[in-house]
Coordinates of C-alpha atoms and ligand atoms in Angstrom, one line a residue:
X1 CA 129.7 78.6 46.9
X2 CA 132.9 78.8 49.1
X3 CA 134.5 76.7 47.5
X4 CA 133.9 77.9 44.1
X5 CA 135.6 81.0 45.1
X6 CA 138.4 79.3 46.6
X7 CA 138.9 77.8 43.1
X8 CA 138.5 80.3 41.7
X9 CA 141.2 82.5 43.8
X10 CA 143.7 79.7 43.9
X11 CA 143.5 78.1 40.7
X12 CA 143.2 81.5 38.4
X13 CA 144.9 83.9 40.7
X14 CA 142.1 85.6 40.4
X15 CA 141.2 88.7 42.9
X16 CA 138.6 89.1 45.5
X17 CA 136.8 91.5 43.3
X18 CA 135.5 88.7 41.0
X19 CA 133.7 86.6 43.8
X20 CA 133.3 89.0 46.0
X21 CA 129.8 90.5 46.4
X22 CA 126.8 88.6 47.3
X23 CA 125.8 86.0 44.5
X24 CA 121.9 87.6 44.4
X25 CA 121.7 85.9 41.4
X26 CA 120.6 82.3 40.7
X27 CA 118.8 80.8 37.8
X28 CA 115.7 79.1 38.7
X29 CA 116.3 75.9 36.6
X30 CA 114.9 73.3 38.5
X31 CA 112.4 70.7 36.8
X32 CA 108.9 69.7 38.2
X33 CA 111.1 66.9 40.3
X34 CA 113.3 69.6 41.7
X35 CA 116.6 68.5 39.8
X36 CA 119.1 71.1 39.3
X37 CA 119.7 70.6 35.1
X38 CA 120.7 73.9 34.6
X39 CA 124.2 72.9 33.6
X40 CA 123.7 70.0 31.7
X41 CA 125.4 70.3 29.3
X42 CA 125.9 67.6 26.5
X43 CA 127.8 69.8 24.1
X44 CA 131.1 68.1 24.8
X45 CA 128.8 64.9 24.4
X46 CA 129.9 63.6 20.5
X47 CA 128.6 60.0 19.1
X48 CA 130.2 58.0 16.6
X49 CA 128.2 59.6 13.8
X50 CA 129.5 63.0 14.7
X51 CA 126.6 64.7 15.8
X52 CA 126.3 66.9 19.4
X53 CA 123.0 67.2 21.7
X54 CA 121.8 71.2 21.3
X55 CA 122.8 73.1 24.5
X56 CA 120.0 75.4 25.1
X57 CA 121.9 77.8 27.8
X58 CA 120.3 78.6 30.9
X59 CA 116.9 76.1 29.9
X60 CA 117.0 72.7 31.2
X61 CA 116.7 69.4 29.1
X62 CA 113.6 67.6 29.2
X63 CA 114.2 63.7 30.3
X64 CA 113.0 61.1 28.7
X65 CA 111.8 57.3 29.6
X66 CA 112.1 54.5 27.2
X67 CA 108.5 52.2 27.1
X68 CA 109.7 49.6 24.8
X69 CA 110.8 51.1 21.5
X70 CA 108.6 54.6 22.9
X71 CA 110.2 57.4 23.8
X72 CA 108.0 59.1 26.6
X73 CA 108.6 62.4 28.0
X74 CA 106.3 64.7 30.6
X75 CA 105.3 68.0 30.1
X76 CA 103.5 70.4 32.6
X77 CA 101.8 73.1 31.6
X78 CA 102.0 75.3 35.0
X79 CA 102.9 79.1 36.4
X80 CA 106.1 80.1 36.9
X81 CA 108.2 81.9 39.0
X82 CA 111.1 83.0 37.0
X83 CA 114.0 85.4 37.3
X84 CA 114.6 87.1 34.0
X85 CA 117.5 89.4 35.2
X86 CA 118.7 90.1 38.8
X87 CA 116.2 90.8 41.3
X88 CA 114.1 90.8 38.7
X89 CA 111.4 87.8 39.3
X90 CA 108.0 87.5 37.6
X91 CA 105.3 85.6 37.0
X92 CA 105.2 83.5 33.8
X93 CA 103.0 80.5 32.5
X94 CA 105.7 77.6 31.2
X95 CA 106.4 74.2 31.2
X96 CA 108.2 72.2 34.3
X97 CA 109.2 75.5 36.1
X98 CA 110.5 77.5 33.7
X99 CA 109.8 79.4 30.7
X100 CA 110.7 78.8 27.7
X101 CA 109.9 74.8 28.7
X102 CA 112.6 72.3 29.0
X103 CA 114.0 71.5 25.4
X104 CA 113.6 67.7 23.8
X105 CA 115.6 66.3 21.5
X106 CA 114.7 63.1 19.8
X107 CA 116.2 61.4 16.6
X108 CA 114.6 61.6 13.0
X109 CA 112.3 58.4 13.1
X110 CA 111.6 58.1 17.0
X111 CA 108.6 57.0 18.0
X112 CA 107.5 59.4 20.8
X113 CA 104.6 59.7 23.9
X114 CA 104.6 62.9 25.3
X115 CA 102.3 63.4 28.6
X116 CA 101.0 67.0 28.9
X117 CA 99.5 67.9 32.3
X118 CA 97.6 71.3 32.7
X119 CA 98.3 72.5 36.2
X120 CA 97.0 75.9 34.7
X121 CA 93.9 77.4 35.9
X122 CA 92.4 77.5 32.6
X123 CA 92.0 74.7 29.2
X124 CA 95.4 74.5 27.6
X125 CA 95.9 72.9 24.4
X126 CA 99.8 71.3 23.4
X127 CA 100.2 72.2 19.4
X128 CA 103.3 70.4 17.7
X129 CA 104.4 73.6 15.3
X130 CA 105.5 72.2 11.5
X131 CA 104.9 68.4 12.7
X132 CA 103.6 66.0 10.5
X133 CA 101.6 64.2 12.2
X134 CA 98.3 63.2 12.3
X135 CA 95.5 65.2 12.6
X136 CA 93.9 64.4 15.8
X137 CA 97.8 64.4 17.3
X138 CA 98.1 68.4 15.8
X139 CA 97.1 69.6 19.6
X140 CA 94.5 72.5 17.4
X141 CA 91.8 72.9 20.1
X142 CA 88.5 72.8 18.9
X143 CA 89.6 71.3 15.8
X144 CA 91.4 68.6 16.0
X145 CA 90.9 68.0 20.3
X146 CA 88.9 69.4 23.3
X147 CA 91.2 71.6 25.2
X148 CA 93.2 70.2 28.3
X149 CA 90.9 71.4 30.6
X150 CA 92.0 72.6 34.6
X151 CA 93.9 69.4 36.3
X152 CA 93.4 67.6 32.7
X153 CA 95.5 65.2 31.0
X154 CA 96.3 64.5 26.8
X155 CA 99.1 62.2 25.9
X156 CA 100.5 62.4 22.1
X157 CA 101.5 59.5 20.6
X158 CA 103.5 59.8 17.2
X159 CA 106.1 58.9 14.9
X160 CA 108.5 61.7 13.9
X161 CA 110.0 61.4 10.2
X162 CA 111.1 65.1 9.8
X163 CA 114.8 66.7 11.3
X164 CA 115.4 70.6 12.1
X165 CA 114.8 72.6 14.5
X166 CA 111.1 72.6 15.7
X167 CA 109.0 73.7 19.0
X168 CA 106.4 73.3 20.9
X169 CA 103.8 75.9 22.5
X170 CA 100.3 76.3 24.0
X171 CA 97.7 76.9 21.1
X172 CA 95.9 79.5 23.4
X173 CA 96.8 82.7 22.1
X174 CA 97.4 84.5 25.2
X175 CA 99.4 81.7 26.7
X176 CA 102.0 81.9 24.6
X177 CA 102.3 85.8 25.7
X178 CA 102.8 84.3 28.8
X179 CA 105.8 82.2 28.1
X180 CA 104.7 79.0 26.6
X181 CA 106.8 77.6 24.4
X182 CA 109.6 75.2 24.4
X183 CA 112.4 74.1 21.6
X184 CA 111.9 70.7 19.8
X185 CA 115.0 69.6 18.3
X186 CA 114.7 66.2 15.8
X187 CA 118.3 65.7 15.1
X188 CA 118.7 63.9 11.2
X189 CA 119.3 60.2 10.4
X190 CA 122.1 61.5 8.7
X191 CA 124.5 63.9 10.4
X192 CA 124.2 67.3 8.5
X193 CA 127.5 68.2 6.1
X194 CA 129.7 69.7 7.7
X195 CA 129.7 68.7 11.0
X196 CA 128.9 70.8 13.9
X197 CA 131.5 71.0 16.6
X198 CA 128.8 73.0 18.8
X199 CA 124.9 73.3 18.4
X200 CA 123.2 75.9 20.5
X201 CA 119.5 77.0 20.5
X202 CA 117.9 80.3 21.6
X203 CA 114.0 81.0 22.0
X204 CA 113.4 84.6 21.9
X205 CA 110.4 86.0 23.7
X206 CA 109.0 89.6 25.0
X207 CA 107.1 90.5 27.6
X208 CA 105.4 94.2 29.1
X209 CA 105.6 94.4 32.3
X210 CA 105.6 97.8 34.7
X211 CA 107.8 98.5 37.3
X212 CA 106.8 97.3 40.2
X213 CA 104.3 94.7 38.3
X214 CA 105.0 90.9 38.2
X215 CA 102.4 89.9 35.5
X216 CA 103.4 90.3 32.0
X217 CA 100.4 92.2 30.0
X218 CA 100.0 90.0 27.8
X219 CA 97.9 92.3 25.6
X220 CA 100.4 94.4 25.2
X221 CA 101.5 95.7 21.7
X222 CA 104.8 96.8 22.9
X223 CA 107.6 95.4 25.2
X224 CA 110.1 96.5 27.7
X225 CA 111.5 92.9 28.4
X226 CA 113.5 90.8 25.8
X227 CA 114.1 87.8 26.7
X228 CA 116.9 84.9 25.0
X229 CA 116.1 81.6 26.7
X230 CA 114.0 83.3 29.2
X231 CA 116.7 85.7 30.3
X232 CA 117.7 89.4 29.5
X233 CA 121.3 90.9 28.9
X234 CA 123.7 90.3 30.8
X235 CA 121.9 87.4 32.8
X236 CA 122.0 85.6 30.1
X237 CA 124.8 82.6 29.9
X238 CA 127.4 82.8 27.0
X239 CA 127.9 80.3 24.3
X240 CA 131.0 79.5 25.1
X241 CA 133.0 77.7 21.7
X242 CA 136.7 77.2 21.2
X243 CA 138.7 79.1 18.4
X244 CA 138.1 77.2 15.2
X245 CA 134.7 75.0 15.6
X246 CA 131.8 75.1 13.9
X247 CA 128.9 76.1 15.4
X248 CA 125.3 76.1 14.8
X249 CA 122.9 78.4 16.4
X250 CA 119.3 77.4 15.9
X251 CA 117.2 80.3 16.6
X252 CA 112.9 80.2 17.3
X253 CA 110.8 83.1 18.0
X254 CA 107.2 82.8 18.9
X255 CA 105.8 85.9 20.5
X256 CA 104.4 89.9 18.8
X257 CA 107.9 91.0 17.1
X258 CA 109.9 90.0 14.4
X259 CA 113.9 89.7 15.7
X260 CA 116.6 90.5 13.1
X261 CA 119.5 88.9 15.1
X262 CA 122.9 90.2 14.2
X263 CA 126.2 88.4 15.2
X264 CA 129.4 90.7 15.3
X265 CA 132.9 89.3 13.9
X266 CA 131.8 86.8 11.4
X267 CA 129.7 86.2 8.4
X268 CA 127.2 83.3 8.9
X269 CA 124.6 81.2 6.6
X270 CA 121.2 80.2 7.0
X271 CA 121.2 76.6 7.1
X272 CA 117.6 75.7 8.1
X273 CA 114.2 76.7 8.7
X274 CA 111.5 75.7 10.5
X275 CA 111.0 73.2 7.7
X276 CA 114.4 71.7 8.4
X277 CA 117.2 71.6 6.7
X278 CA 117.8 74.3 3.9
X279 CA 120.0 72.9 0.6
X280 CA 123.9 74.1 0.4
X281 CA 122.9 75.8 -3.0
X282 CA 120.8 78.3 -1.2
X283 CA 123.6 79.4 1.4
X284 CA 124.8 83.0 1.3
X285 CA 126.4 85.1 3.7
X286 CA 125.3 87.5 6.4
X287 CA 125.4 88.3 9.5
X288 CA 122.0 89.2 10.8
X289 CA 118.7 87.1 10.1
X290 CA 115.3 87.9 10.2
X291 CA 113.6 85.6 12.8
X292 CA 109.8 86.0 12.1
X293 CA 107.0 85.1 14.6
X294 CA 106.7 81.5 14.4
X295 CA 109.9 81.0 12.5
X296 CA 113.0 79.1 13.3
X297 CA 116.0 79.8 11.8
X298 CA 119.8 77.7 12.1
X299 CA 122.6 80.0 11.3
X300 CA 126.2 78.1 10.7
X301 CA 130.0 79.7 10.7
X302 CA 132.9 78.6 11.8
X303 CA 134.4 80.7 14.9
X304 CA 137.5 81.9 13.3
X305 CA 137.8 85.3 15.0
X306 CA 138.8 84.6 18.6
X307 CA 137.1 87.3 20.7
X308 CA 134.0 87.6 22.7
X309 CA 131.5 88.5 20.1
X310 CA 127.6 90.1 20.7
X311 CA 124.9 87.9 19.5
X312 CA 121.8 90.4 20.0
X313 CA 118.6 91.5 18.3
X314 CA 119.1 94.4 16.5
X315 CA 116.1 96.4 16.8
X316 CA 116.8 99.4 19.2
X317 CA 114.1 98.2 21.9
X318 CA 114.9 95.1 22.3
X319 CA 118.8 96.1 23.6
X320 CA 117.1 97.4 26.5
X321 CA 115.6 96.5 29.7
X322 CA 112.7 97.7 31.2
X323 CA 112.9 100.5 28.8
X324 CA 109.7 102.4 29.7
X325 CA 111.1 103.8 33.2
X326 CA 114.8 104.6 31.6
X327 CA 114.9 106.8 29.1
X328 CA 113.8 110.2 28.8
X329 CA 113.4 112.9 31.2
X330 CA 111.8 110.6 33.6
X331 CA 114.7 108.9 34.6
X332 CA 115.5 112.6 36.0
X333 CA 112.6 114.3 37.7
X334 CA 110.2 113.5 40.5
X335 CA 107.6 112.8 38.4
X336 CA 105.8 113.3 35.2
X337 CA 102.2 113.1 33.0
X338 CA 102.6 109.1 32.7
X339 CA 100.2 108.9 30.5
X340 CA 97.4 111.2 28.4
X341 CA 94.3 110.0 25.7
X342 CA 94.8 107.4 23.3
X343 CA 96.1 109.2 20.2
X344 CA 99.1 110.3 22.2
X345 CA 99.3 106.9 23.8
X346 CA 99.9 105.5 20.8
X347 CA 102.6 107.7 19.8
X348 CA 100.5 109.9 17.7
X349 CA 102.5 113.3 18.7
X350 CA 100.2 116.8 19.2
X351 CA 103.5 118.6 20.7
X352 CA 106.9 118.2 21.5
X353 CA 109.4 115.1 21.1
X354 CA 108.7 111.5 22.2
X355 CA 110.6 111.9 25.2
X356 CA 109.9 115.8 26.2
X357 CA 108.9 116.5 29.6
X358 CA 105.4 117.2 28.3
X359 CA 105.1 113.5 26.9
X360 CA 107.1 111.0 28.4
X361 CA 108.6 107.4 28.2
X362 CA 105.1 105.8 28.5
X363 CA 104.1 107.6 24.7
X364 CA 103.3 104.8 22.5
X365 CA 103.8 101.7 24.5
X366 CA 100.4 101.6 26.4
X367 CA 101.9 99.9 29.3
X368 CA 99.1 99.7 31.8
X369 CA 98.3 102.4 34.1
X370 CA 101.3 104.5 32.7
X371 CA 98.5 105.3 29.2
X372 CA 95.3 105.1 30.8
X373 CA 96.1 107.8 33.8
X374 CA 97.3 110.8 34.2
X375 CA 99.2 111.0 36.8
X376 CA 102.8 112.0 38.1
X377 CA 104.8 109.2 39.5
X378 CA 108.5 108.2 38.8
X379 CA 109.8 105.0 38.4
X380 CA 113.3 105.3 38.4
X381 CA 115.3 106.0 41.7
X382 CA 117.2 109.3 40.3
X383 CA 116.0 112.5 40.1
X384 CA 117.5 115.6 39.0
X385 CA 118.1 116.2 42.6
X386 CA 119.7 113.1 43.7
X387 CA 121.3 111.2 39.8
X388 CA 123.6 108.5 41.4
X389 CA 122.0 105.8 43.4
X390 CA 123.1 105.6 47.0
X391 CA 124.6 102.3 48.4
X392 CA 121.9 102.6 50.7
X393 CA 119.4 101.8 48.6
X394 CA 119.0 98.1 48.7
X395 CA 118.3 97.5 45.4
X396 CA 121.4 99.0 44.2
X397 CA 123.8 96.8 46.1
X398 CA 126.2 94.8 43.9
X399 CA 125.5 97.6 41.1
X400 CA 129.2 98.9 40.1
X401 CA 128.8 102.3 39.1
X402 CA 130.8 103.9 35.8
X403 CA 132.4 107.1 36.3
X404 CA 129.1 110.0 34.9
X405 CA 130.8 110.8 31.5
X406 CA 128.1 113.2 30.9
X407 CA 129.1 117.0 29.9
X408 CA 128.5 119.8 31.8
X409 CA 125.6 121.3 30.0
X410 CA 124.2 117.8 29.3
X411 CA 120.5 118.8 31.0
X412 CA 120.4 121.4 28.5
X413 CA 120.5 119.6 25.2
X414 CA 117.1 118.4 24.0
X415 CA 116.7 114.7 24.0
X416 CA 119.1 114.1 26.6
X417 CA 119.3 111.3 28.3
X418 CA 119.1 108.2 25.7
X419 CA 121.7 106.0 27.0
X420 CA 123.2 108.1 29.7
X421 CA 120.0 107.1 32.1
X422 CA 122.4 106.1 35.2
X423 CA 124.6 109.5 34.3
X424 CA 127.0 106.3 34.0
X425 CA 128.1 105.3 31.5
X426 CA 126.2 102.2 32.7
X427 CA 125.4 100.5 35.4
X428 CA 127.4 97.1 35.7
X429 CA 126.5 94.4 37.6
X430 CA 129.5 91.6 36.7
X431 CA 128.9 90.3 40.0
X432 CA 125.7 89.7 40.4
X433 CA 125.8 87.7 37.3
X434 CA 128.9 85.6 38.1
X435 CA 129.2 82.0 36.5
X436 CA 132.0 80.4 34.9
X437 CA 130.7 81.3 31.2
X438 CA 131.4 85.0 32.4
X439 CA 135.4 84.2 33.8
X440 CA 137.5 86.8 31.8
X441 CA 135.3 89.3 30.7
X442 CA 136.4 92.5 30.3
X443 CA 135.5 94.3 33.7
X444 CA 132.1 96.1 33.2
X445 CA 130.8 94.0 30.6
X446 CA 127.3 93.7 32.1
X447 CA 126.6 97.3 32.0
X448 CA 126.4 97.5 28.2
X449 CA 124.5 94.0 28.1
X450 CA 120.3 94.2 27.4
X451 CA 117.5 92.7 26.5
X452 CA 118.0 89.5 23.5
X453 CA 121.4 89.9 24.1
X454 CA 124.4 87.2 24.8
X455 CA 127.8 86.4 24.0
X456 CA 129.4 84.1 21.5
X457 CA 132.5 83.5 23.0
X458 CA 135.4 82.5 20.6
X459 CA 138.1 81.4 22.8
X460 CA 142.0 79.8 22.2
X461 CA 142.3 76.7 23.8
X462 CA 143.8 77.7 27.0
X463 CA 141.3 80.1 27.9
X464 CA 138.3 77.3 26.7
X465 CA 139.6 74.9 29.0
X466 CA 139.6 77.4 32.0
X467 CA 136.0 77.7 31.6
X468 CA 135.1 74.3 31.4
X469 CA 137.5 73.2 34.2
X470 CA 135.2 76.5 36.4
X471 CA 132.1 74.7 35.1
X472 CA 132.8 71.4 36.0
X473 CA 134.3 72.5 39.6
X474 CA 130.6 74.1 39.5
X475 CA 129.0 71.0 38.9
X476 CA 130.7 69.3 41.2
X477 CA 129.4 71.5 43.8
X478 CA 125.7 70.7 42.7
X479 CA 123.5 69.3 45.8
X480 CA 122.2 66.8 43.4
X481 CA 123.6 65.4 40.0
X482 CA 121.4 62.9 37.9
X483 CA 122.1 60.6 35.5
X484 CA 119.3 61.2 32.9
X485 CA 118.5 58.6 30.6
X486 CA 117.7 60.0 27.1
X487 CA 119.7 63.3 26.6
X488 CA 119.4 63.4 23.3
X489 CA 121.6 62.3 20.8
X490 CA 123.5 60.0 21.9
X491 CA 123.8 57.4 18.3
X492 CA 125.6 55.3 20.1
Ligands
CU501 CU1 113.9 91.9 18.5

């Protein structure tokens, strides 16, 4: 890490401030055979035919083996300890140590194995979404197979004649709350018109879980973490492209909500499906699509507008983080009715606003405890009394703090605070989540990043090569650095 910073000071003259503070942030990325992938990155990667491997940023790659003509890859279904934002470390069910699941990539045509072992304490079952394949290879439990049970094994065996953007997940409906679910790329036996100079994908996923609570509820109806790639804003890594290309950005969702992603500074078009590839004729502009639940969608421009551009879901709650203890009167007082009877845990209002001291951020999200008891308890450090953190609160170290740009009688107006909770403007923590995508964002980006939210950075060419000279020098510092066979595409 030393050195990193020394490269970074003497080759970018850049101050201390950057590299600075404590790195408390690292992305758990290793695979079950504790091989750092996180930065494997195969974007840069391009075949004779023109085609680039998917990056999937901040998810690993699955590896594969060839047996004969076979491609075999290893799945395990297992908990999870996973970081989703600084500090903030839960418990997830995934596949090879992470959650979303390492991505595959295999050519239209492969023959493939995949080996899926349940390390879970319950039957799994491994379902192939949109694959044609045969029946008993479908992974339906009950139907088509026995579930996986505890310790279990079930290896699939097919031949894949489709090309898009597909997925896999656990079949077990209250797995996949848990985080099970992984991106399936089959890239087409004919490269795709036009060519892609960069191909990203993004899982989205949501999860409820309290303060101070490291198991999701999974039977939650509501969430307070939003999750691209198994990360919320801003610990999310950018997609970093260079002025000019043309990128594709294949998005999945599998999980309660519906995600209308919106990408600011250029029109895009809807180029596939989770059936694959979508004809030219049917190609219009926009600039935000409607992901539904078990959907995939590939969106396509070229990045013509140099800049660094939000890619982010655009419902309200899901540009937050850990909404249920930030907004509202809560985030000032001691303490507060967290909860009250069912019809005004649902949000069905007898008095007051949603977020009066009477109700509370807890109204109509069911999280837990906070709707099934009434009592007072806080979970945000501020107070009326004491509104700015102290830097002796350990949790708060590496936080940059805006300058409160609140008005004087700000307590006073109903409603207040929405997204003044830190009296901030915003907490910013550019530090914590330091990484070479980041280099040259404007100071206090990260305070204004949340929930399904990233970057799409469109960069000139000087400014693209910085980063990927940073990444590289990052690499290079990597305890470990495999040659994996079977990144896929290659098309040699
Ligand atoms: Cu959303």
């Amino acid at each position: 890490m030393k050195n990193r910073r020394d490269f970074l000071k003497n080759s970018l003259g850049v101050g201390a401030g950057f590299a600075a503070a404590p790195r408390l942030f690292a992305a758990p990325q290793a695979n079950a055979a504790g091989m750092d992938m996180k930065h494997m990155d195969h974007a840069t990667v391009r075949s004779n035919s023109g085609m680039v491997s998917v990056e999937t940023p901040d998810v690993a790659q699955l590896p594969r083996h060839m047996d004969g003509s076979v491609k075999e890859f290893h799945l395990i279904a297992e908990p999870v300890k996973q970081e989703i934002f600084p500090g903030r470390v839960v418990d997830l069910w995934g596949y090879n140590g992470s959650a979303p699941g390492p991505t595959i990539q295999v050519n239209q045509g492969d023959r493939v194995r995949i080996i899926v072992d349940n390390h879970l304490p319950e039957a799994t079952s491994m379902h192939w979404h949109g694959f044609e394949v045969p029946s008993e290879m479908d992974g339906a439990p009950g139907s088509s197979q026995d579930p996986i049970p505890p310790g279990g094994r079930f290896v699939y065996e097919f031949t894949l004649h489709q090309e898009g953007t597909y997925f896999y997940h656990s079949h077990m409906a209250m797995q996949e709350m848990m985080g099970m679910i992984g991106a399936f790329i089959m890239h087409p036996k004919e490269p795709y018109k036009p060519r892609a100079d960069k191909d990203f994908a993004i899982i989205m996923q949501e999860y409820a879980i309290l303060p101070n609570i490291k198991v999701p509820n999974s039977m939650n109806m509501e969430f307070n973490w939003l999750t691209f790639n198994g990360k919320s804003g801003p610990a999310n890594t950018p997609l970093i492209v260079r002025h000019g290309e043309r990128v594709r950005i294949r998005l999945i969702n599998l999980g309660m909500d519906h995600h209308p992603i919106h990408l600011h500074g250029h029109q895009f078009v809807v180029t596939g499906t989770e059936g694959g590839r979508q004809p030219q004729s049917t190609w219009g502009p926009g600039n935000t699509v409607l992901v539904g639940v078990a959907q995939s969608r590939d969106v396509e421009f070229v990045a013509s507008n140099p800049g660094d551009w939000m890619l982010h879901c655009h419902l309200p709650h899901h540009m937050m983080n850990q909404m249920s203890s930030m907004v509202g009167p809560m985030s000032r007082r001691n303490g507060m009715p967290a909860g009250l009877d069912m019809e005004r845990g649902m949000g069905m209002l007898r008095q007051g606003s949603a977020t009066s001291e009477e109700n509370g951020p807890s109204l109509g999200r069911g999280l837990g405890v906070g709707s099934t008891a009434e009592q007072a308890m806080s979970n945000s450090l501020l107070t009326a009394e004491k509104p700015m953190p102290h830097q002796d609160i350990p949790d708060m170290q590496g936080m940059q703090m805006g300058k409160p740009e609140v008005s004087k009688d700000a307590n006073s107006v109903p409603g207040f605070p929405q997204d003044a909770f830190m009296e901030g403007p915003m907490m910013a923590m550019d530090q914590m989540v330091d990484k070479p995508e980041n280099f040259g964002l404007r100071p206090g980006w990260s305070g204004f990043m949340a929930g399904m939210m990233t970057f799409v950075r469109v960069l000139p060419p000087d400014k693209y090569d910085q980063i990927m000279e940073l990444r590289k020098k990052q690499e290079g510092n990597k305890p470990m650095k495999m040659d994996m066979p079977g990144m896929e595409p290659h098309h040699e």
